[in-house]
């Protein structure tokens, strides 16, 4: 296979240079803040297996551009709220790319710098889904 013009790692690094990154310890302090919305981009199976940030909104990575766009038929009202949005994934890669894209769209957001894996290492609060 030929080398790509731009690797995924390069894309993530470029995104991180132009977006707001929130350190895990600072994000943990924001849990429960009514003016902050944590948005979980991980696959539903990741949430079910590892748990999630209490009160977080789940949005599949493939739908976020449509969910934040008020002109989209898939728009979700939560994204119209006048709040601070902090996106996260497992390691901070998907969320970095997502926030860069949302920034290009004119949607203001930040991302959890080192993702949910670091959240777990830092003993951040985790909610587990109800057993089926």
PDB file of N, CA, C and O in Angstrom, residues 29-55:
ATOM      1  N   UNK A  29     -13.094  17.796  38.061  1.00  0.00           N
ATOM      2  CA  UNK A  29     -13.634  18.845  38.927  1.00  0.00           C
ATOM      3  C   UNK A  29     -14.932  19.440  38.362  1.00  0.00           C
ATOM      4  O   UNK A  29     -15.689  20.076  39.102  1.00  0.00           O
ATOM      5  N   UNK A  30     -15.202  19.227  37.086  1.00  0.00           N
ATOM      6  CA  UNK A  30     -16.391  19.799  36.445  1.00  0.00           C
ATOM      7  C   UNK A  30     -17.601  18.865  36.463  1.00  0.00           C
ATOM      8  O   UNK A  30     -18.698  19.264  36.058  1.00  0.00           O
ATOM      9  N   UNK A  31     -17.415  17.627  36.911  1.00  0.00           N
ATOM     10  CA  UNK A  31     -18.540  16.689  36.966  1.00  0.00           C
ATOM     11  C   UNK A  31     -19.612  17.255  37.885  1.00  0.00           C
ATOM     12  O   UNK A  31     -19.338  17.697  38.992  1.00  0.00           O
ATOM     13  N   UNK A  32     -20.828  17.266  37.392  1.00  0.00           N
ATOM     14  CA  UNK A  32     -21.942  17.803  38.174  1.00  0.00           C
ATOM     15  C   UNK A  32     -22.189  19.281  37.962  1.00  0.00           C
ATOM     16  O   UNK A  32     -23.200  19.811  38.428  1.00  0.00           O
ATOM     17  N   UNK A  33     -21.281  19.965  37.273  1.00  0.00           N
ATOM     18  CA  UNK A  33     -21.482  21.387  36.980  1.00  0.00           C
ATOM     19  C   UNK A  33     -22.627  21.506  35.977  1.00  0.00           C
ATOM     20  O   UNK A  33     -22.555  20.945  34.877  1.00  0.00           O
ATOM     21  N   UNK A  34     -23.690  22.219  36.315  1.00  0.00           N
ATOM     22  CA  UNK A  34     -24.849  22.308  35.416  1.00  0.00           C
ATOM     23  C   UNK A  34     -24.561  23.059  34.113  1.00  0.00           C
ATOM     24  O   UNK A  34     -25.368  23.006  33.190  1.00  0.00           O
ATOM     25  N   UNK A  35     -23.421  23.730  34.047  1.00  0.00           N
ATOM     26  CA  UNK A  35     -23.065  24.470  32.838  1.00  0.00           C
ATOM     27  C   UNK A  35     -22.117  23.713  31.925  1.00  0.00           C
ATOM     28  O   UNK A  35     -21.625  24.272  30.948  1.00  0.00           O
ATOM     29  N   UNK A  36     -21.853  22.439  32.244  1.00  0.00           N
ATOM     30  CA  UNK A  36     -20.930  21.629  31.456  1.00  0.00           C
ATOM     31  C   UNK A  36     -21.640  20.373  30.989  1.00  0.00           C
ATOM     32  O   UNK A  36     -22.337  19.714  31.760  1.00  0.00           O
ATOM     33  N   UNK A  37     -21.444  20.052  29.708  1.00  0.00           N
ATOM     34  CA  UNK A  37     -21.972  18.816  29.143  1.00  0.00           C
ATOM     35  C   UNK A  37     -20.798  17.987  28.630  1.00  0.00           C
ATOM     36  O   UNK A  37     -20.045  18.446  27.777  1.00  0.00           O
ATOM     37  N   UNK A  38     -20.643  16.789  29.185  1.00  0.00           N
ATOM     38  CA  UNK A  38     -19.654  15.850  28.672  1.00  0.00           C
ATOM     39  C   UNK A  38     -20.322  15.040  27.565  1.00  0.00           C
ATOM     40  O   UNK A  38     -21.435  14.532  27.749  1.00  0.00           O
ATOM     41  N   UNK A  39     -19.642  14.940  26.425  1.00  0.00           N
ATOM     42  CA  UNK A  39     -20.179  14.193  25.291  1.00  0.00           C
ATOM     43  C   UNK A  39     -19.226  13.038  24.989  1.00  0.00           C
ATOM     44  O   UNK A  39     -18.048  13.240  24.687  1.00  0.00           O
ATOM     45  N   UNK A  40     -19.761  11.843  25.091  1.00  0.00           N
ATOM     46  CA  UNK A  40     -19.006  10.607  24.910  1.00  0.00           C
ATOM     47  C   UNK A  40     -19.155  10.121  23.472  1.00  0.00           C
ATOM     48  O   UNK A  40     -20.254   9.780  23.038  1.00  0.00           O
ATOM     49  N   UNK A  41     -18.053  10.090  22.746  1.00  0.00           N
ATOM     50  CA  UNK A  41     -18.057   9.678  21.345  1.00  0.00           C
ATOM     51  C   UNK A  41     -17.765   8.189  21.150  1.00  0.00           C
ATOM     52  O   UNK A  41     -17.804   7.691  20.033  1.00  0.00           O
ATOM     53  N   UNK A  42     -17.475   7.502  22.237  1.00  0.00           N
ATOM     54  CA  UNK A  42     -17.091   6.098  22.111  1.00  0.00           C
ATOM     55  C   UNK A  42     -18.258   5.248  21.609  1.00  0.00           C
ATOM     56  O   UNK A  42     -19.417   5.598  21.752  1.00  0.00           O
ATOM     57  N   UNK A  43     -17.916   4.113  21.079  1.00  0.00           N
ATOM     58  CA  UNK A  43     -18.890   3.134  20.654  1.00  0.00           C
ATOM     59  C   UNK A  43     -19.716   2.691  21.863  1.00  0.00           C
ATOM     60  O   UNK A  43     -19.198   2.646  22.983  1.00  0.00           O
ATOM     61  N   UNK A  44     -20.958   2.361  21.647  1.00  0.00           N
ATOM     62  CA  UNK A  44     -21.835   1.956  22.743  1.00  0.00           C
ATOM     63  C   UNK A  44     -21.249   0.771  23.520  1.00  0.00           C
ATOM     64  O   UNK A  44     -21.410   0.679  24.738  1.00  0.00           O
ATOM     65  N   UNK A  45     -20.548  -0.116  22.844  1.00  0.00           N
ATOM     66  CA  UNK A  45     -19.940  -1.269  23.532  1.00  0.00           C
ATOM     67  C   UNK A  45     -18.844  -0.824  24.488  1.00  0.00           C
ATOM     68  O   UNK A  45     -18.653  -1.432  25.537  1.00  0.00           O
ATOM     69  N   UNK A  46     -18.127   0.245  24.175  1.00  0.00           N
ATOM     70  CA  UNK A  46     -17.115   0.779  25.089  1.00  0.00           C
ATOM     71  C   UNK A  46     -17.778   1.323  26.352  1.00  0.00           C
ATOM     72  O   UNK A  46     -17.285   1.118  27.459  1.00  0.00           O
ATOM     73  N   UNK A  47     -18.870   2.018  26.177  1.00  0.00           N
ATOM     74  CA  UNK A  47     -19.611   2.564  27.335  1.00  0.00           C
ATOM     75  C   UNK A  47     -20.141   1.438  28.210  1.00  0.00           C
ATOM     76  O   UNK A  47     -20.074   1.507  29.431  1.00  0.00           O
ATOM     77  N   UNK A  48     -20.679   0.410  27.583  1.00  0.00           N
ATOM     78  CA  UNK A  48     -21.243  -0.703  28.339  1.00  0.00           C
ATOM     79  C   UNK A  48     -20.173  -1.472  29.101  1.00  0.00           C
ATOM     80  O   UNK A  48     -20.382  -1.888  30.226  1.00  0.00           O
ATOM     81  N   UNK A  49     -19.018  -1.642  28.492  1.00  0.00           N
ATOM     82  CA  UNK A  49     -17.948  -2.421  29.110  1.00  0.00           C
ATOM     83  C   UNK A  49     -17.231  -1.658  30.225  1.00  0.00           C
ATOM     84  O   UNK A  49     -16.968  -2.201  31.298  1.00  0.00           O
ATOM     85  N   UNK A  50     -16.894  -0.382  29.973  1.00  0.00           N
ATOM     86  CA  UNK A  50     -16.064   0.382  30.899  1.00  0.00           C
ATOM     87  C   UNK A  50     -16.818   1.395  31.750  1.00  0.00           C
ATOM     88  O   UNK A  50     -16.266   1.933  32.702  1.00  0.00           O
ATOM     89  N   UNK A  51     -18.061   1.667  31.387  1.00  0.00           N
ATOM     90  CA  UNK A  51     -18.810   2.697  32.077  1.00  0.00           C
ATOM     91  C   UNK A  51     -18.637   4.043  31.395  1.00  0.00           C
ATOM     92  O   UNK A  51     -18.049   4.132  30.319  1.00  0.00           O
ATOM     93  N   UNK A  52     -19.149   5.090  32.069  1.00  0.00           N
ATOM     94  CA  UNK A  52     -19.124   6.408  31.438  1.00  0.00           C
ATOM     95  C   UNK A  52     -19.131   7.499  32.504  1.00  0.00           C
ATOM     96  O   UNK A  52     -19.413   7.239  33.674  1.00  0.00           O
ATOM     97  N   UNK A  53     -18.814   8.699  32.088  1.00  0.00           N
ATOM     98  CA  UNK A  53     -18.816   9.851  32.979  1.00  0.00           C
ATOM     99  C   UNK A  53     -20.267  10.121  33.381  1.00  0.00           C
ATOM    100  O   UNK A  53     -21.144  10.209  32.508  1.00  0.00           O
ATOM    101  N   UNK A  54     -20.537  10.234  34.681  1.00  0.00           N
ATOM    102  CA  UNK A  54     -21.916  10.473  35.128  1.00  0.00           C
ATOM    103  C   UNK A  54     -22.529  11.694  34.445  1.00  0.00           C
ATOM    104  O   UNK A  54     -21.910  12.751  34.357  1.00  0.00           O
ATOM    105  N   UNK A  55     -23.740  11.501  33.937  1.00  0.00           N
ATOM    106  CA  UNK A  55     -24.460  12.588  33.288  1.00  0.00           C
ATOM    107  C   UNK A  55     -24.039  12.861  31.858  1.00  0.00           C
ATOM    108  O   UNK A  55     -24.586  13.767  31.224  1.00  0.00           O
TER     109      UNK A  55
END
